[in-house]
Coordinates of C-alpha atoms and ligand atoms in Angstrom, one line a residue:
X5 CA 128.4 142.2 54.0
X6 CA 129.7 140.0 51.1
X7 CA 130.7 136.6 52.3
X8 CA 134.2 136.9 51.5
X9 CA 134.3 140.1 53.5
X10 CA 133.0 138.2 56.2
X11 CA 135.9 136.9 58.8
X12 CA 133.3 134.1 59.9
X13 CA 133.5 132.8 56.7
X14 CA 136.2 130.6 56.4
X15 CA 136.6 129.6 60.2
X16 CA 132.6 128.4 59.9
X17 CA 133.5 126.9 56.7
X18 CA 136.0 124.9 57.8
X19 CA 134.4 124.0 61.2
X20 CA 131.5 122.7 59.7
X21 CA 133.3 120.4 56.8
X22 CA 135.4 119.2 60.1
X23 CA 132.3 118.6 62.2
X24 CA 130.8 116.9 59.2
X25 CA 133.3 114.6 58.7
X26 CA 134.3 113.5 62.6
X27 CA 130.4 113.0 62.6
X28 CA 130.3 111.0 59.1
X29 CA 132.7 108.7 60.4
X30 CA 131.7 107.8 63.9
X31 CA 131.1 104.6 62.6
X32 CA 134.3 103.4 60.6
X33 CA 137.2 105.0 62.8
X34 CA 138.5 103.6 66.2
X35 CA 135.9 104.5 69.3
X36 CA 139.0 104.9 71.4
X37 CA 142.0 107.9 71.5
X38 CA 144.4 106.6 69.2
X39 CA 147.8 108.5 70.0
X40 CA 149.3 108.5 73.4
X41 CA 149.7 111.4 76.2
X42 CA 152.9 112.1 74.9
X43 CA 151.7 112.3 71.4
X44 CA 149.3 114.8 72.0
X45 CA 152.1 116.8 74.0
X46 CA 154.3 116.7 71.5
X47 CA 151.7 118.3 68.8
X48 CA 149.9 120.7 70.8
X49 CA 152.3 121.7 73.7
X50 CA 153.8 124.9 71.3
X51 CA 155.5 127.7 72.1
X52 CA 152.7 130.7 73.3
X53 CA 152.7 133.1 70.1
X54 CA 153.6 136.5 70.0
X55 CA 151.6 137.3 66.4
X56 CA 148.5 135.5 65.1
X57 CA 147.2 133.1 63.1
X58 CA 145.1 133.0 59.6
X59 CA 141.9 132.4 60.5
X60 CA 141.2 129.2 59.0
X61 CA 144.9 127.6 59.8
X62 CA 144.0 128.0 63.5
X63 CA 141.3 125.6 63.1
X64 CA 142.9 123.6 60.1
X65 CA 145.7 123.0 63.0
X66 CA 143.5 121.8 66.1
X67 CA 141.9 119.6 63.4
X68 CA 144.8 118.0 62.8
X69 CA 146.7 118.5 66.1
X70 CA 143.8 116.6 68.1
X71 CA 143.5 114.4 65.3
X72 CA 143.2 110.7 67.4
X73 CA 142.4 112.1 71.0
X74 CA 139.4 112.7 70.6
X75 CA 136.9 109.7 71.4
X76 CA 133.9 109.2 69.3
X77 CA 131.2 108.3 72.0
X78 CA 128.4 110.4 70.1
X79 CA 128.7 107.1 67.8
X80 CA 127.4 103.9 68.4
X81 CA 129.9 101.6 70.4
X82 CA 130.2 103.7 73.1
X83 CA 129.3 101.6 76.4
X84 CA 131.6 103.5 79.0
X85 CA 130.5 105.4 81.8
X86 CA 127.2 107.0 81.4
X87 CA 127.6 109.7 78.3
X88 CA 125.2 109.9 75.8
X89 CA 125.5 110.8 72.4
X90 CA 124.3 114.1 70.0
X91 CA 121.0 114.0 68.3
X92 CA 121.2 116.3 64.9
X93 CA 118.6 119.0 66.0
X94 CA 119.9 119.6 69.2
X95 CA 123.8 119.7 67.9
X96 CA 122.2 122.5 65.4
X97 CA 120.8 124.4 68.3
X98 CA 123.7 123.9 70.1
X99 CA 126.1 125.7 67.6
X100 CA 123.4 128.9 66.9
X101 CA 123.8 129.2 71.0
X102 CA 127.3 130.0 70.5
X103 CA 126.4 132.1 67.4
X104 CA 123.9 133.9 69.5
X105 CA 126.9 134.4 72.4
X106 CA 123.4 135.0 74.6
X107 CA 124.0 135.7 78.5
X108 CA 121.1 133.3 79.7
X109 CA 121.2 134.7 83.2
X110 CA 118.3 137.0 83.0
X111 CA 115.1 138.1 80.4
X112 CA 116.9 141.3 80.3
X113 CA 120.2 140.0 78.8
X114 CA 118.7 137.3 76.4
X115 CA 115.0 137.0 75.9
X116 CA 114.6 134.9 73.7
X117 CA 116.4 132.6 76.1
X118 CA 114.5 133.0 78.9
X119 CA 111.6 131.7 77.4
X120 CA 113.0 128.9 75.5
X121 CA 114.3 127.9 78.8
X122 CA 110.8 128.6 80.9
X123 CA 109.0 126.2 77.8
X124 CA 111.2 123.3 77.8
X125 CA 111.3 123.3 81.7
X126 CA 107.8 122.6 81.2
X127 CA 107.8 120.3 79.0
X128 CA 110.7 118.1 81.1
X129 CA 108.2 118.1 83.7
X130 CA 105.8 116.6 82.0
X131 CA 108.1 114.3 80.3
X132 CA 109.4 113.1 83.7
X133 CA 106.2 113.0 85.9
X134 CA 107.2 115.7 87.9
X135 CA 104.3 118.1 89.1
X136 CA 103.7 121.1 86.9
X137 CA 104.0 123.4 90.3
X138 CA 107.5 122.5 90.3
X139 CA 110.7 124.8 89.8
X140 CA 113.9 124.3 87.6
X141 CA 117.2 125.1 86.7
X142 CA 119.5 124.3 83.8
X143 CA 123.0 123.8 85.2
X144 CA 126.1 122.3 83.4
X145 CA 124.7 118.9 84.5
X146 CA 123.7 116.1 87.4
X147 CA 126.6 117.6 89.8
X148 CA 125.2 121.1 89.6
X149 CA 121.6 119.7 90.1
X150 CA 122.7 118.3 93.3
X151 CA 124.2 121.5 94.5
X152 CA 121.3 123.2 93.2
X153 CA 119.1 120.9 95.3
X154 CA 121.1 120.2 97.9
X155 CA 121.1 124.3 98.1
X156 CA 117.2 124.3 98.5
X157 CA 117.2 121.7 100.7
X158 CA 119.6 123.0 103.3
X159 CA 118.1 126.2 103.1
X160 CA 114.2 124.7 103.8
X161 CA 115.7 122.5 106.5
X162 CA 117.5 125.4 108.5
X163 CA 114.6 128.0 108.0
X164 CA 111.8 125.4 109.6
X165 CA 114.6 125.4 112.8
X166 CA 114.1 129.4 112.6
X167 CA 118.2 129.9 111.1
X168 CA 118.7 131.6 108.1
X169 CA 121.3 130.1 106.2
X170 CA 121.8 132.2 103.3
X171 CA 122.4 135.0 106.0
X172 CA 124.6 132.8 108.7
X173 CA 126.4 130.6 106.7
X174 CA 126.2 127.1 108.1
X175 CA 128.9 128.0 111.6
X176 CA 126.7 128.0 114.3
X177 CA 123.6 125.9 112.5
X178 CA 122.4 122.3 113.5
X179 CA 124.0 120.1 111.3
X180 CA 122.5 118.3 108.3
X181 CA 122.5 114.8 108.0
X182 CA 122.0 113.2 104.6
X183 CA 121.2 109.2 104.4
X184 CA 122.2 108.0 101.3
X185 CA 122.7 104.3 99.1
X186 CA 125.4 103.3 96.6
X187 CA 126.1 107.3 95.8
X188 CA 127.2 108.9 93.0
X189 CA 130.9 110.9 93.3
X190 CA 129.4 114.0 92.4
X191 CA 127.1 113.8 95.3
X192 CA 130.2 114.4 97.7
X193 CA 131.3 116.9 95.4
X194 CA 128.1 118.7 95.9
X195 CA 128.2 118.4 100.0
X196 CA 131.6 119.7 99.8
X197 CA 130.7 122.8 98.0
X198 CA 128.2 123.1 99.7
X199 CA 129.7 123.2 103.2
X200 CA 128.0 120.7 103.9
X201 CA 131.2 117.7 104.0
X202 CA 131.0 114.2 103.6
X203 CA 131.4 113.1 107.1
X204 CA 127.5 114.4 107.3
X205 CA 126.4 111.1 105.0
X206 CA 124.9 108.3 106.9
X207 CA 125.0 104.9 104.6
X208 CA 121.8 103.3 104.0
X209 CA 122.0 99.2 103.2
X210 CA 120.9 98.0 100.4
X211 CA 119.0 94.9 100.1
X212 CA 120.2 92.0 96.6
X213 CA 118.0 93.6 94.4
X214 CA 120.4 96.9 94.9
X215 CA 117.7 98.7 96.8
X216 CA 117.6 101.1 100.2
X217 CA 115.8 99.4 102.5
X218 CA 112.4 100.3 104.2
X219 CA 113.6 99.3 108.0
X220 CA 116.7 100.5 108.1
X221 CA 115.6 103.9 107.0
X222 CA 113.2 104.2 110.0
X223 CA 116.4 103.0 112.2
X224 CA 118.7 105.7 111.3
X225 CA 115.9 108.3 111.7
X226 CA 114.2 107.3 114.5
X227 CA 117.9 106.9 116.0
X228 CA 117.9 110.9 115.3
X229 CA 114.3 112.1 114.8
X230 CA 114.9 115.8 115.2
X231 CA 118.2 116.2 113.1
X232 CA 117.8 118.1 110.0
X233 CA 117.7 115.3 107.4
X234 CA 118.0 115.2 103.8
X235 CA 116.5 111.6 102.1
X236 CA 119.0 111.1 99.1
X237 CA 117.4 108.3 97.0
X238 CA 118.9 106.5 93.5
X239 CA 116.8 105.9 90.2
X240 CA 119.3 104.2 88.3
X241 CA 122.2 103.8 90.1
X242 CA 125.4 104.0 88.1
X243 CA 126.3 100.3 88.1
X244 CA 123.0 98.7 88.1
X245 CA 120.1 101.4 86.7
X246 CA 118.5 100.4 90.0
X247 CA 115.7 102.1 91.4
X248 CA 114.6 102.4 94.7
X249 CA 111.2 101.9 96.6
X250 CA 109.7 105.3 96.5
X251 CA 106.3 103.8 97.9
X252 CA 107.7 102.4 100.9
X253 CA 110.8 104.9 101.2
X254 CA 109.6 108.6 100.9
X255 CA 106.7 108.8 103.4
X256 CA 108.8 107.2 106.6
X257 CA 111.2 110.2 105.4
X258 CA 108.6 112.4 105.4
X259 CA 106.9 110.9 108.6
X260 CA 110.5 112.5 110.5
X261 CA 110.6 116.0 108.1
X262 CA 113.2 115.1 105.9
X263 CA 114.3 116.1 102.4
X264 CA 114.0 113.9 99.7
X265 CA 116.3 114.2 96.9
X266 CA 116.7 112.1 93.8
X267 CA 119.2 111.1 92.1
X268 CA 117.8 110.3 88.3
X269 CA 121.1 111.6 86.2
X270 CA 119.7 109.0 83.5
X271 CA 117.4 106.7 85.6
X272 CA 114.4 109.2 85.9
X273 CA 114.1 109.2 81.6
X274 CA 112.7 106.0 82.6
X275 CA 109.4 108.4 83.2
X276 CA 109.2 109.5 79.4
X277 CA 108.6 105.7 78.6
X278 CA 105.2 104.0 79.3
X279 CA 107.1 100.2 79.7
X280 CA 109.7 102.1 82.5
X281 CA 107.6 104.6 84.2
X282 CA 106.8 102.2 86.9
X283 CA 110.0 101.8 88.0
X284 CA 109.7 105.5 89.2
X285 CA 105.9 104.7 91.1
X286 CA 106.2 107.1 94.2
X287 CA 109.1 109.4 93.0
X288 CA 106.5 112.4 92.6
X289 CA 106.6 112.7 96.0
X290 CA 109.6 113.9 96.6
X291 CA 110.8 117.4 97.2
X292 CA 113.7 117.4 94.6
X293 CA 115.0 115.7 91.5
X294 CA 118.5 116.3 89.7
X295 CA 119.0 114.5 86.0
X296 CA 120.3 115.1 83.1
X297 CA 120.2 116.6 79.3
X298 CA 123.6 115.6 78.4
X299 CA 123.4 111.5 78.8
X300 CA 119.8 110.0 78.2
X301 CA 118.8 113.1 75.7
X302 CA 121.2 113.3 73.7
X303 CA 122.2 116.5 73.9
X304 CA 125.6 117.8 73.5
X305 CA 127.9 118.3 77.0
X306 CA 126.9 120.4 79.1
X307 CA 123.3 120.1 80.0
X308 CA 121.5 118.7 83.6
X309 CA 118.2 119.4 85.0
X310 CA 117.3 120.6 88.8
X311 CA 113.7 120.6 89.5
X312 CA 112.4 121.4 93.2
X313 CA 108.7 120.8 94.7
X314 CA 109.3 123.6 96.7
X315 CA 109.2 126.8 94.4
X316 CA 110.4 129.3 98.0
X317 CA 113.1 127.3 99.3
X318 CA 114.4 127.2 95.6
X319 CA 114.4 130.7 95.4
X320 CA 115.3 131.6 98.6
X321 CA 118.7 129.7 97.6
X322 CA 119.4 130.9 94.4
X323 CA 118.2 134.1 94.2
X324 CA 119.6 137.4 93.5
X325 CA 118.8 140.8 93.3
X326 CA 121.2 143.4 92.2
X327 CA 120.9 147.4 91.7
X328 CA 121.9 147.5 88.1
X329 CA 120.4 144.3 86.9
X330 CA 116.8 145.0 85.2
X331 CA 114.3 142.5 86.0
X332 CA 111.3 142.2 84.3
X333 CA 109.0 141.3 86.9
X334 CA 106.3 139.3 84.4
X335 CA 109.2 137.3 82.7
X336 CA 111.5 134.2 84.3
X337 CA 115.1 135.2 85.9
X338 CA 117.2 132.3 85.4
X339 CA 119.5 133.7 87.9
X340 CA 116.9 133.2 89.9
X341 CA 117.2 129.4 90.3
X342 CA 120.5 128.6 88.8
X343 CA 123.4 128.7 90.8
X344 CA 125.2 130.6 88.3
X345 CA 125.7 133.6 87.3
X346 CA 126.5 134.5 83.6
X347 CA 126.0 131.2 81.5
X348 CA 125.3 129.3 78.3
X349 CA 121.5 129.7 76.9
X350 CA 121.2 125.8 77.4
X351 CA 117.8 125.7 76.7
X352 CA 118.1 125.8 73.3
X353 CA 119.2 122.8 72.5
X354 CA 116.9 120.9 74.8
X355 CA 114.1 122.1 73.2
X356 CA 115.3 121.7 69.9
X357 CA 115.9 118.0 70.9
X358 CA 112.4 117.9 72.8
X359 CA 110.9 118.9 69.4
X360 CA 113.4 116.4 67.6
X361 CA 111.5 113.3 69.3
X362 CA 108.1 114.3 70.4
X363 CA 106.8 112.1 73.2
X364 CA 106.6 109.0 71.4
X365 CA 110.4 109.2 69.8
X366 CA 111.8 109.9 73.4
X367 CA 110.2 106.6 74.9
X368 CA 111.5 105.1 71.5
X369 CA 115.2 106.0 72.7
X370 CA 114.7 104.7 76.1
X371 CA 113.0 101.6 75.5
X372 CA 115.9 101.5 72.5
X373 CA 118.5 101.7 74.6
X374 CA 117.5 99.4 77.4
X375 CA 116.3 96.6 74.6
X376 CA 120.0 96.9 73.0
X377 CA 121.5 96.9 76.8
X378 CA 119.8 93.8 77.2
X379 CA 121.0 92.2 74.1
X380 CA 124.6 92.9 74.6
X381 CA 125.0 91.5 77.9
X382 CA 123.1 88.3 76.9
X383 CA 125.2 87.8 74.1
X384 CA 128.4 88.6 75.6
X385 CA 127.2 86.4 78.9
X386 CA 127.4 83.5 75.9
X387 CA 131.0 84.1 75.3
X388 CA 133.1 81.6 76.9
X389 CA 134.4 82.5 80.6
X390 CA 132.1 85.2 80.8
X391 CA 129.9 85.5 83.7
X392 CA 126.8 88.3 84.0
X393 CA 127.1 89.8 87.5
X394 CA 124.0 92.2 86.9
X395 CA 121.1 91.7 84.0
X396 CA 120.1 94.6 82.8
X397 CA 116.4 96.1 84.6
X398 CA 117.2 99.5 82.5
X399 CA 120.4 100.3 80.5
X400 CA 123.0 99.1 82.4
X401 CA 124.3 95.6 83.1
X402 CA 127.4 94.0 84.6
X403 CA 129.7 91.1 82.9
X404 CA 132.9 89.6 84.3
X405 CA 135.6 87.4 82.8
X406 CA 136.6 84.4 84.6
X407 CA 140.3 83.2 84.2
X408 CA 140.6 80.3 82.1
X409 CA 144.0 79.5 84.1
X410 CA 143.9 76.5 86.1
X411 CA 143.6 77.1 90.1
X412 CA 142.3 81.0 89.3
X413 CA 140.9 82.8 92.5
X414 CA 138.3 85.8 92.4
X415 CA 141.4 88.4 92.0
X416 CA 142.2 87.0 89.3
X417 CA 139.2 86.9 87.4
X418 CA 139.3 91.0 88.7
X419 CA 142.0 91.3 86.5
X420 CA 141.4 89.3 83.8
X421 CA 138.3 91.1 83.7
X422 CA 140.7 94.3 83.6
X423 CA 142.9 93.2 80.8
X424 CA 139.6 91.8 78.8
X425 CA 138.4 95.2 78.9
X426 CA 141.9 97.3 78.1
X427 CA 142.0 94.9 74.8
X428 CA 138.4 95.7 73.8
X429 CA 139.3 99.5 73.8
X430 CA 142.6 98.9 72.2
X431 CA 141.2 96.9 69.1
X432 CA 139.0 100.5 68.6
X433 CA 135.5 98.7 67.8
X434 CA 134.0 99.4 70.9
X435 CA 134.4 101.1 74.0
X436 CA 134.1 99.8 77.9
X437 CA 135.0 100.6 81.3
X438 CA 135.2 98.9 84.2
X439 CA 133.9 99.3 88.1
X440 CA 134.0 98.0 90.9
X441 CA 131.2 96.6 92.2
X442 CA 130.5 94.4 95.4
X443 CA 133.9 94.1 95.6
X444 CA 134.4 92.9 92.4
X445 CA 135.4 94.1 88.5
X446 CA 133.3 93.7 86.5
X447 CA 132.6 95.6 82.8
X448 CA 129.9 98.0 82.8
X449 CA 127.6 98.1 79.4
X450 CA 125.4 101.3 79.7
X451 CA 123.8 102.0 77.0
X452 CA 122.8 105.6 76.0
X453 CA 123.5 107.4 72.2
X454 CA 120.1 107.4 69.6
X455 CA 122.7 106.1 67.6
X456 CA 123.5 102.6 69.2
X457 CA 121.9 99.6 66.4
X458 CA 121.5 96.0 66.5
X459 CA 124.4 95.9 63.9
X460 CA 126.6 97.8 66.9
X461 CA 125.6 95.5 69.7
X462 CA 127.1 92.6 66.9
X463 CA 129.7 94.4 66.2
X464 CA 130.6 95.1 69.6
X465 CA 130.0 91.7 71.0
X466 CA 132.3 90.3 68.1
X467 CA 134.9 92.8 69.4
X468 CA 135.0 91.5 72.7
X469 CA 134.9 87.9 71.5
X470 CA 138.0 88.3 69.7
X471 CA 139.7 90.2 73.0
X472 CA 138.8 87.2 74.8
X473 CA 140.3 85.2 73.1
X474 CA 143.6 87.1 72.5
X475 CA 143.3 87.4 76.7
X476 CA 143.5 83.4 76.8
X477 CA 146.1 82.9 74.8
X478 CA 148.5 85.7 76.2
X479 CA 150.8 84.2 78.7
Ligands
PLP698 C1 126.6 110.9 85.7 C2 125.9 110.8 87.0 C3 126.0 111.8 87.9 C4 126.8 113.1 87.6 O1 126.3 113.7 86.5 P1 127.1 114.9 85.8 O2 126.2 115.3 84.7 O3 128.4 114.2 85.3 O4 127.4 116.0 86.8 C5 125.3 111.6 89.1 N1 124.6 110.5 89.3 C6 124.6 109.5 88.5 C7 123.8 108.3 88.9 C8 125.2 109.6 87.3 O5 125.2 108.5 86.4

């Protein structure tokens, strides 16, 4: 077929020059959306259409119609949240998976898939320190590694006490508990699908260095020690990047039969560098592990990791075996440990951005990020009125802005903090959030994209000089 007879011609065509463009330009164009909710509305909210479009108008249009809502945190200014950016290789990959239009659920319905998936699974392990005998999943990120988890956990918990719980349900079964730190939202989201409700979390206390402690763990178990528990522990907590004491933590959980889970959405990359890894000492022995593709990777949204010690329980969960669905019984199922059903061939685009950095480029990123994390809140902790609530250990630190006002109390450095912040993303040269943490605001710097530079963290300190300063002098 000639390309002009082609009708992914144009559409490609113009795609591609768009994608070129948005990505040439990270760097010179405001971080932040740039037109307001009503803008948007105003452009895209259009009348459904009875005939369509030319092919390359309809793109042409949501071009131009999204034009200034879309943020630019694959660039390097981006400190908000946890998100990371998009490395080349793995954007590449990512657009031939939607070319391909593969159904990654089993061997059957996308081979090549299948084992792109079954490779780079092996490889994360290794990457990550996690033992080779392990089992995986790629899900649409952290959240869905929870669930996936969460799913094995509840399933190995409620078979040891002779109840079947892919059969029963949970009516009728002994109730989980799960003892948890400083969580993550999308942990209750994962109880919640899972049946499972919040009111079954049981807080653990954290000692100053942000860390579960050892005693109270044994408290809260030995207060229980029958109940069916799952041990939910952090590496890299979303405010801090703290990690907790695996050594001392994981074999009193064990010692009463629990579950260990780990929460590592960006913390457990800290394993792919040698001057991190022993942050994670210990974390092998847990029974699960949920992260992510989509932050410290790079790879394009959406992309998280599940990996479970305990290769039945995993399957017992996920599994499923239909009449007219043709397993090859030497190949990998991904239905088999993935909680969905049809899906996205994600694998691709990990292993293209597993062969993009090798080893040595992937502790390169991390130690990267951290070393630019570090910089930025030591230079913005030199601005005047700022005050750093939490150095950064990893990626992520903490800064508040104190009220220059005369007779200021701690709310109002809360929302002077606030309106520092708002300023910064307004002015368009870098991107923040804030959070709230220890009762507190305070701006959180995490810092995540390949494509973050010294010139950036300048830049970006600069920016939030001059918002300071504009935050002074407003009335
Ligand atoms: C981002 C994050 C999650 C949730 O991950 P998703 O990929 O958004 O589902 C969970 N835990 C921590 C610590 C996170 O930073």
């Amino acid at each position: 077929m000639s390309q002009k007879s082609s009708p992914f011609n144009q559409p490609l065509d113009v795609a591609f020059h768009a994608a070129l463009h948005h990505l040439e330009t990270l760097d010179s164009y405001p971080v932040g959306a740039t037109v307001s909710l009503q803008e948007m509305r105003d452009k895209l909210q259009k009348p459904l259409i009875q005939e369509g479009m030319p092919a390359d108008e309809v793109l042409r249009e949501l071009v131009r119609d999204t034009y200034g809502g879309v943020l630019r945190n694959p660039g390097g200014r981006f400190f908000a949240w946890a998100i990371g950016g998009v490395v080349p290789e793995a954007l590449g990959a990512d657009w031939l998976t939607s070319t391909w239009d593969q159904n990654a659920a089993l061997y059957a319905t996308g081979p090549a898939a299948a084992v792109v998936e079954e490779v780079a699974g092996g490889w994360l392990k290794e990457l990550l320190g996690i033992a080779e005998s392990a089992t995986f999943a790629f899900v649409s990120g952290c959240q869905m590694a929870h669930a996936t988890c969460l799913a094995s956990a509840r399933h190995a918990l409620l078979e040891e006490r002779g109840w079947d719980v892919e059969r029963k349900g949970l009516w009728g079964a002994q109730a989980i508990r799960v003892v948890t730190s400083n969580r993550h939202g999308s942990i209750d989201r994962a109880l919640r699908l899972l049946g499972m409700g919040t009111d079954c979390v049981i807080d653990l206390p954290l000692n100053e260095n942000e860390q579960a402690v050892p005693e109270e763990l044994a408290r809260i178990l030995a207060n229980d020690p029958g109940a069916p528990t799952v041990v939910l522990l952090q590496a890299g907590d979303l405010n801090t990047g703290s990690f907790d004491d695996y050594r001392a933590l994981i074999p009193i959980a064990k010692r009463f039969g629990a579950w260990v889970q780990i929460d590592g959405a960006f913390g457990l990359w800290a394993g792919a560098s040698p001057q991190y890894k022993h942050l994670l000492a210990g974390v092998g022995a847990a029974d699960s592990w949920a992260t992510d593709g989509h932050k410290w990777l790079n790879v394009p949204y959406d992309s998280g990791y599940a990996f479970v010690a305990r290769p039945v329980a995993h399957r017992a969960a996920m599994s499923h075996r239909a009449s007219y669905l043709v397993h090859d019984e030497d190949a990998r199922d991904q239905i088999d440990y993935t909680p969905e059903w049809s899906r996205r061939a994600r694998g691709f685009a990990t292993y293209a951005a597993i062969r993009q950095f090798g080893r040595a480029g992937i502790a390169e990123l991390v130690n990267g990020c951290c070393d630019h994390a570090r910089a930025l809140v030591e230079g913005l902790g030199q601005l005047p009125g700022a005050d750093v609530a939490w150095k950064p250990r990893l990626n992520q630190g903490l800064v508040r802005f104190l009220n220059p006002a005369a007779g200021s109390n701690e709310l109002d450095h809360d929302c002077f903090t606030d309106e520092v912040i708002q300023r910064v993303v307004r002015g368009g040269e870098a991107f923040f959030m804030g959070t709230s943490w220890r009762g507190r605001r305070a701006m959180r710097v995490s810092v995540l994209s390949w494509q973050t530079s010294n010139h950036d963290v300048e830049r970006a300190i600069a920016a939030v000089r001059k918002a300071l300063a504009a935050s002074t002098k407003a009335p």
